[in-house]
Short mmCIF file of C-alpha atoms (C1' of nucleotides) in Angstrom, two decimals:
data_model
loop_
_atom_site.label_atom_id
_atom_site.label_comp_id
_atom_site.label_asym_id
_atom_site.label_seq_id
_atom_site.Cartn_x
_atom_site.Cartn_y
_atom_site.Cartn_z
CA UNK A 382 26.74 -57.93 -13.71
CA UNK A 383 29.90 -56.15 -12.68
CA UNK A 384 30.19 -57.79 -9.27
CA UNK A 385 31.88 -56.36 -6.24
CA UNK A 386 35.13 -55.68 -7.97
CA UNK A 387 37.20 -55.17 -11.08
CA UNK A 388 36.53 -58.77 -11.99
CA UNK A 389 36.39 -59.88 -15.62
CA UNK A 390 33.13 -61.15 -16.96
CA UNK A 391 33.54 -60.73 -20.67
CA UNK A 392 36.07 -62.33 -22.95
CA UNK A 393 37.71 -58.98 -23.52
CA UNK A 394 38.50 -58.56 -19.84
CA UNK A 395 39.69 -61.98 -18.98
CA UNK A 396 43.38 -61.39 -19.58
CA UNK A 397 43.46 -57.92 -18.12
CA UNK A 398 41.96 -58.61 -14.71
CA UNK A 399 44.45 -57.48 -12.12
CA UNK A 400 42.92 -59.54 -9.34
CA UNK A 401 42.90 -62.80 -11.25
CA UNK A 402 46.35 -61.98 -12.47
CA UNK A 403 47.92 -61.53 -9.07
CA UNK A 404 46.01 -64.50 -7.70
CA UNK A 405 47.46 -66.74 -10.37
CA UNK A 406 50.87 -65.35 -9.59
CA UNK A 407 50.75 -66.11 -5.88
CA UNK A 408 49.05 -69.37 -6.76
CA UNK A 409 52.29 -70.56 -8.31
CA UNK A 410 53.79 -73.33 -6.32
CA UNK A 411 56.61 -71.57 -4.48
CA UNK A 412 55.72 -67.88 -4.64
CA UNK A 413 54.11 -67.40 -1.25
CA UNK A 414 56.74 -69.42 0.50
CA UNK A 415 59.51 -67.32 -1.02
CA UNK A 416 57.70 -64.09 -0.16
CA UNK A 417 57.20 -65.31 3.39
CA UNK A 418 60.88 -66.13 3.78
CA UNK A 419 62.01 -62.80 2.34
CA UNK A 420 59.63 -61.09 4.74
CA UNK A 421 62.07 -61.86 7.53
CA UNK A 422 65.36 -61.03 5.85
CA UNK A 423 67.14 -61.09 2.49
CA UNK A 424 68.32 -64.43 1.15
CA UNK A 425 70.98 -65.63 -1.26
CA UNK A 426 70.14 -67.97 -4.11
CA UNK A 427 71.53 -71.21 -2.76
CA UNK A 428 70.27 -70.27 0.66
CA UNK A 429 66.77 -70.11 -0.77
CA UNK A 430 67.40 -73.34 -2.64
CA UNK A 431 68.31 -75.14 0.57
CA UNK A 432 65.51 -73.60 2.62
CA UNK A 433 62.67 -74.11 0.21
CA UNK A 434 63.99 -77.64 -0.15
CA UNK A 435 62.29 -79.79 -2.75
CA UNK A 436 62.26 -77.09 -5.39
CA UNK A 437 64.46 -77.53 -8.43
CA UNK A 438 66.94 -74.78 -9.19
CA UNK A 439 65.35 -74.30 -12.56
CA UNK A 440 61.97 -73.54 -11.06
CA UNK A 441 63.42 -71.47 -8.25
CA UNK A 442 65.21 -69.32 -10.81
CA UNK A 443 62.11 -68.87 -12.89
CA UNK A 444 59.93 -68.05 -9.90
CA UNK A 445 62.42 -65.47 -8.66
CA UNK A 446 62.64 -63.90 -12.12
CA UNK A 447 58.87 -63.66 -12.32
CA UNK A 448 58.49 -62.12 -8.88
CA UNK A 449 61.26 -59.70 -9.77
CA UNK A 450 59.60 -58.81 -13.07
CA UNK A 451 56.41 -58.02 -11.17
CA UNK A 452 58.33 -55.77 -8.82
CA UNK A 453 57.57 -57.86 -5.75
CA UNK A 454 61.17 -58.74 -4.98
CA UNK A 455 64.54 -57.24 -5.87
CA UNK A 456 67.80 -58.84 -6.92
CA UNK A 457 71.09 -57.15 -6.15
CA UNK A 458 74.67 -58.35 -6.53
CA UNK A 459 77.35 -57.78 -3.97
CA UNK A 460 80.96 -58.94 -4.38
CA UNK A 461 80.31 -61.98 -2.20
CA UNK A 462 76.77 -62.92 -3.12
CA UNK A 463 73.48 -62.22 -4.78
CA UNK A 464 70.81 -60.85 -2.53
CA UNK A 465 67.07 -61.31 -2.96
CA UNK A 466 64.82 -59.07 -0.88
CA UNK A 467 61.25 -57.85 -0.72
CA UNK A 468 60.44 -54.55 -2.37
CA UNK A 469 57.99 -52.13 -0.73
CA UNK A 470 55.41 -53.36 -3.23
CA UNK A 471 56.03 -56.94 -2.23
CA UNK A 472 55.87 -56.00 1.41
CA UNK A 473 52.53 -54.31 0.90
CA UNK A 474 51.15 -57.58 -0.42
CA UNK A 475 52.19 -59.55 2.65
CA UNK A 476 49.29 -58.69 4.98
CA UNK A 477 46.83 -60.02 2.40
CA UNK A 478 48.70 -63.28 2.06
CA UNK A 479 48.92 -63.55 5.81
CA UNK A 480 45.18 -62.98 6.06
CA UNK A 481 44.55 -65.71 3.52
CA UNK A 482 46.86 -68.02 5.42
CA UNK A 483 45.00 -67.35 8.63
CA UNK A 484 41.66 -67.91 6.95
CA UNK A 485 42.91 -71.19 5.55
CA UNK A 486 44.24 -72.27 8.93
CA UNK A 487 41.01 -71.37 10.68
CA UNK A 488 38.83 -73.26 8.23
CA UNK A 489 41.14 -76.14 7.46
CA UNK A 490 38.89 -78.53 9.32
CA UNK A 491 35.75 -77.37 7.53
CA UNK A 492 37.45 -77.80 4.18
CA UNK A 493 38.73 -81.18 5.22
CA UNK A 494 35.25 -82.19 6.32
CA UNK A 495 33.75 -81.03 3.04
CA UNK A 496 36.25 -83.09 1.08
CA UNK A 497 35.29 -86.24 2.91
CA UNK B 529 62.56 -70.55 10.08
CA UNK B 530 58.86 -70.92 10.57
CA UNK B 531 57.94 -67.54 9.13
CA UNK B 532 54.92 -65.48 10.00
CA UNK B 533 52.48 -68.26 9.34
CA UNK B 534 51.66 -71.91 8.89
CA UNK B 535 53.71 -71.92 5.72
CA UNK B 536 55.53 -75.03 4.59
CA UNK B 537 59.29 -74.95 4.53
CA UNK B 538 60.15 -78.61 4.56
CA UNK B 539 59.30 -81.27 2.01
CA UNK B 540 57.01 -82.96 4.51
CA UNK B 541 54.82 -79.87 4.83
CA UNK B 542 54.57 -78.84 1.25
CA UNK B 543 51.39 -80.73 0.39
CA UNK B 544 49.66 -80.03 3.65
CA UNK B 545 49.93 -76.25 3.74
CA UNK B 546 46.44 -74.82 3.97
CA UNK B 547 47.46 -71.38 2.78
CA UNK B 548 49.27 -72.55 -0.34
CA UNK B 549 46.44 -74.96 -0.94
CA UNK B 550 43.68 -72.38 -0.94
CA UNK B 551 45.81 -69.96 -2.91
CA UNK B 552 46.25 -72.48 -5.68
CA UNK B 553 42.55 -73.12 -5.60
CA UNK B 554 41.52 -69.52 -6.08
CA UNK B 555 44.40 -69.16 -8.50
CA UNK B 556 42.55 -71.46 -10.88
CA UNK B 557 41.39 -69.60 -13.92
CA UNK B 558 37.66 -69.19 -13.23
CA UNK B 559 37.32 -69.71 -9.49
CA UNK B 560 37.29 -66.12 -8.29
CA UNK B 561 34.99 -65.03 -11.04
CA UNK B 562 32.48 -67.73 -10.18
CA UNK B 563 32.71 -66.92 -6.48
CA UNK B 564 32.18 -63.25 -7.26
CA UNK B 565 29.09 -63.98 -9.35
CA UNK B 566 27.60 -66.29 -6.74
CA UNK B 567 28.22 -63.59 -4.16
CA UNK B 568 25.30 -61.69 -5.64
CA UNK B 569 22.81 -64.50 -6.14
CA UNK B 570 22.55 -68.19 -7.01
CA UNK B 571 23.10 -69.24 -10.60
CA UNK B 572 22.07 -72.14 -12.80
CA UNK B 573 24.64 -74.06 -14.82
CA UNK B 574 23.95 -72.71 -18.27
CA UNK B 575 23.44 -69.31 -16.78
CA UNK B 576 26.98 -69.46 -15.43
CA UNK B 577 28.17 -70.80 -18.75
CA UNK B 578 26.74 -67.82 -20.57
CA UNK B 579 27.89 -65.26 -18.02
CA UNK B 580 31.45 -66.43 -17.60
CA UNK B 581 31.56 -66.56 -21.38
CA UNK B 582 34.71 -68.01 -22.88
CA UNK B 583 34.86 -70.95 -20.50
CA UNK B 584 34.21 -74.41 -21.86
CA UNK B 585 31.47 -76.45 -20.21
CA UNK B 586 33.96 -79.12 -19.36
CA UNK B 587 36.13 -76.73 -17.38
CA UNK B 588 33.16 -74.99 -15.84
CA UNK B 589 31.91 -78.34 -14.60
CA UNK B 590 35.25 -79.29 -13.14
CA UNK B 591 35.72 -75.93 -11.46
CA UNK B 592 32.26 -76.11 -9.91
CA UNK B 593 32.87 -79.66 -8.70
CA UNK B 594 36.13 -78.62 -7.12
CA UNK B 595 34.67 -75.61 -5.38
CA UNK B 596 31.84 -77.78 -4.18
CA UNK B 597 34.24 -80.45 -2.90
CA UNK B 598 36.02 -77.77 -0.91
CA UNK B 599 32.74 -76.65 0.60
CA UNK B 600 32.92 -73.17 -0.91
CA UNK B 601 29.79 -73.51 -3.02
CA UNK B 602 26.72 -75.74 -2.89
CA UNK B 603 24.82 -77.52 -5.64
CA UNK B 604 21.12 -78.24 -5.21
CA UNK B 605 18.56 -79.61 -7.64
CA UNK B 606 15.07 -78.26 -7.98
CA UNK B 607 12.50 -79.67 -10.40
CA UNK B 608 13.20 -76.89 -12.89
CA UNK B 609 16.88 -76.36 -12.49
CA UNK B 610 20.17 -76.88 -10.71
CA UNK B 611 21.18 -74.12 -8.37
CA UNK B 612 24.73 -73.17 -7.45
CA UNK B 613 25.18 -70.90 -4.45
CA UNK B 614 27.81 -69.74 -2.01
CA UNK B 615 28.08 -71.59 1.28
CA UNK B 616 28.80 -69.67 4.49
CA UNK B 617 32.37 -70.93 4.19
CA UNK B 618 32.62 -69.57 0.67
CA UNK B 619 31.10 -66.31 1.77
CA UNK B 620 33.63 -65.96 4.55
CA UNK B 621 36.39 -66.14 1.97
CA UNK B 622 34.99 -63.29 -0.12
CA UNK B 623 36.37 -60.33 1.85
CA UNK B 624 39.89 -61.66 1.42
CA UNK B 625 39.46 -62.02 -2.32
CA UNK B 626 37.98 -58.56 -2.49
CA UNK B 627 40.94 -57.20 -0.56
CA UNK B 628 43.33 -58.87 -2.98
CA UNK B 629 41.39 -57.46 -5.89
CA UNK B 630 41.61 -53.98 -4.44
CA UNK B 631 45.30 -54.36 -3.79
CA UNK B 632 45.81 -55.49 -7.37
CA UNK B 633 43.78 -52.59 -8.71
CA UNK B 634 45.66 -50.06 -6.59
CA UNK B 635 49.07 -51.31 -7.62
CA UNK B 636 48.31 -52.26 -11.21
CA UNK B 637 50.37 -49.36 -12.50
CA UNK B 638 53.37 -50.20 -10.31
CA UNK B 639 53.28 -53.79 -11.51
CA UNK B 640 52.90 -52.64 -15.06
CA UNK B 641 55.85 -50.29 -14.65
CA UNK B 642 57.98 -53.06 -13.16
CA UNK B 643 57.24 -55.31 -16.10
CA UNK B 644 58.41 -52.72 -18.57
"C1'" DC C 1328 77.98 -69.49 -5.04
"C1'" DA C 1329 74.47 -68.57 -8.72
"C1'" DG C 1330 72.89 -70.00 -12.13
"C1'" DC C 1331 71.87 -71.97 -17.59
"C1'" DA C 1332 70.96 -76.00 -21.02
"C1'" DT C 1333 68.47 -80.07 -22.09
"C1'" DC C 1334 65.00 -83.40 -21.73
"C1'" DC C 1335 60.74 -85.21 -19.77
"C1'" DT C 1336 55.98 -85.71 -17.49
"C1'" DG C 1337 51.62 -84.35 -15.82
"C1'" DC C 1338 47.71 -81.61 -15.99
"C1'" DG C 1339 45.26 -77.11 -16.63
"C1'" DC C 1340 42.58 -75.59 -20.18
"C1'" DG C 1341 40.23 -75.82 -24.36
"C1'" DA C 1342 37.31 -77.38 -28.77
"C1'" DT C 1343 33.94 -80.29 -30.37
"C1'" DA C 1344 30.41 -83.55 -30.37
"C1'" DC C 1345 26.97 -86.26 -27.95
"C1'" DT C 1346 23.20 -87.41 -24.08
"C1'" DG C 1347 18.92 -87.66 -20.88
"C1'" DC D 961 18.68 -77.46 -19.09
"C1'" DA D 962 22.88 -79.77 -17.23
"C1'" DG D 963 25.94 -82.01 -18.12
"C1'" DT D 964 29.59 -86.39 -20.10
"C1'" DA D 965 33.08 -88.27 -23.67
"C1'" DT D 966 37.05 -87.74 -26.55
"C1'" DC D 967 40.95 -85.57 -28.29
"C1'" DG D 968 44.61 -82.32 -28.26
"C1'" DC D 969 47.98 -78.38 -26.87
"C1'" DG D 970 50.90 -75.69 -24.09
"C1'" DC D 971 53.04 -74.77 -19.95
"C1'" DA D 972 54.08 -75.42 -14.90
"C1'" DG D 973 57.04 -78.18 -12.58
"C1'" DG D 974 60.85 -81.51 -12.28
"C1'" DA D 975 65.58 -84.32 -12.95
"C1'" DT D 976 70.16 -84.06 -14.13
"C1'" DG D 977 74.36 -82.31 -15.62
"C1'" DC D 978 77.45 -78.38 -16.83
"C1'" DT D 979 79.54 -73.50 -16.14
"C1'" DG D 980 82.22 -69.19 -14.49
#
DNA sequence: CAGCATCCTGCGCGATACTG
DNA sequence: CAGTATCGCGCAGGATGCTG
């Protein structure tokens, strides 16, 4: 066993697998989108709310809190507004997400064909 | 807008984003693990069931069907057994998952520290 | 502007039992 | 061996209204 990576095969591992963990995190509905937006510049809360569009404020809040708790984004208050920004850790994750996005774009037709 | 990628910002895009789509797919609980196992060699159904361990057969079945529908794995029947294997498409996705796994392993302590 | 409180729905995931 | 059928739980995600 023990494949190419720190991947969990036994029951004992299954909750402690870093790869699965982070994959589930970025698999959450709005995470990647938020990270991609913050890659360009910091955003305020309502600004994110408007830009991400059909997300509810409840979910946006929770997603931001989670990303913050993981150290991927930072939240700072200024007198005028709250400011969400990427942390260095979050920024280091970007290339991988970008690569996955490119892979998905390249093979979108193959996947579409397979589904039909 | 329109960040670094084909990422969905508007409501119209949100269900058609290939990147988010594939991320949710591999974010499913057992997907990466199954892909990682099949990266080494083909597996039979019960063989997967035993190896992945705490997964229920119902979920294993559904996960396999989904991965198959996306063209990432193939299912073929021989007289003695059913054989699940990676497709070329699935294999082309592996390096990206490996990269994410390595990233997660490298930064596991930072993430852990952030959560505390 | 930046949220929190409340209520609700769908489905990811699981346990258990049964089938050809 | 390779599944299907049935039942159930918890949580992601959402709608709506209120707050300082």
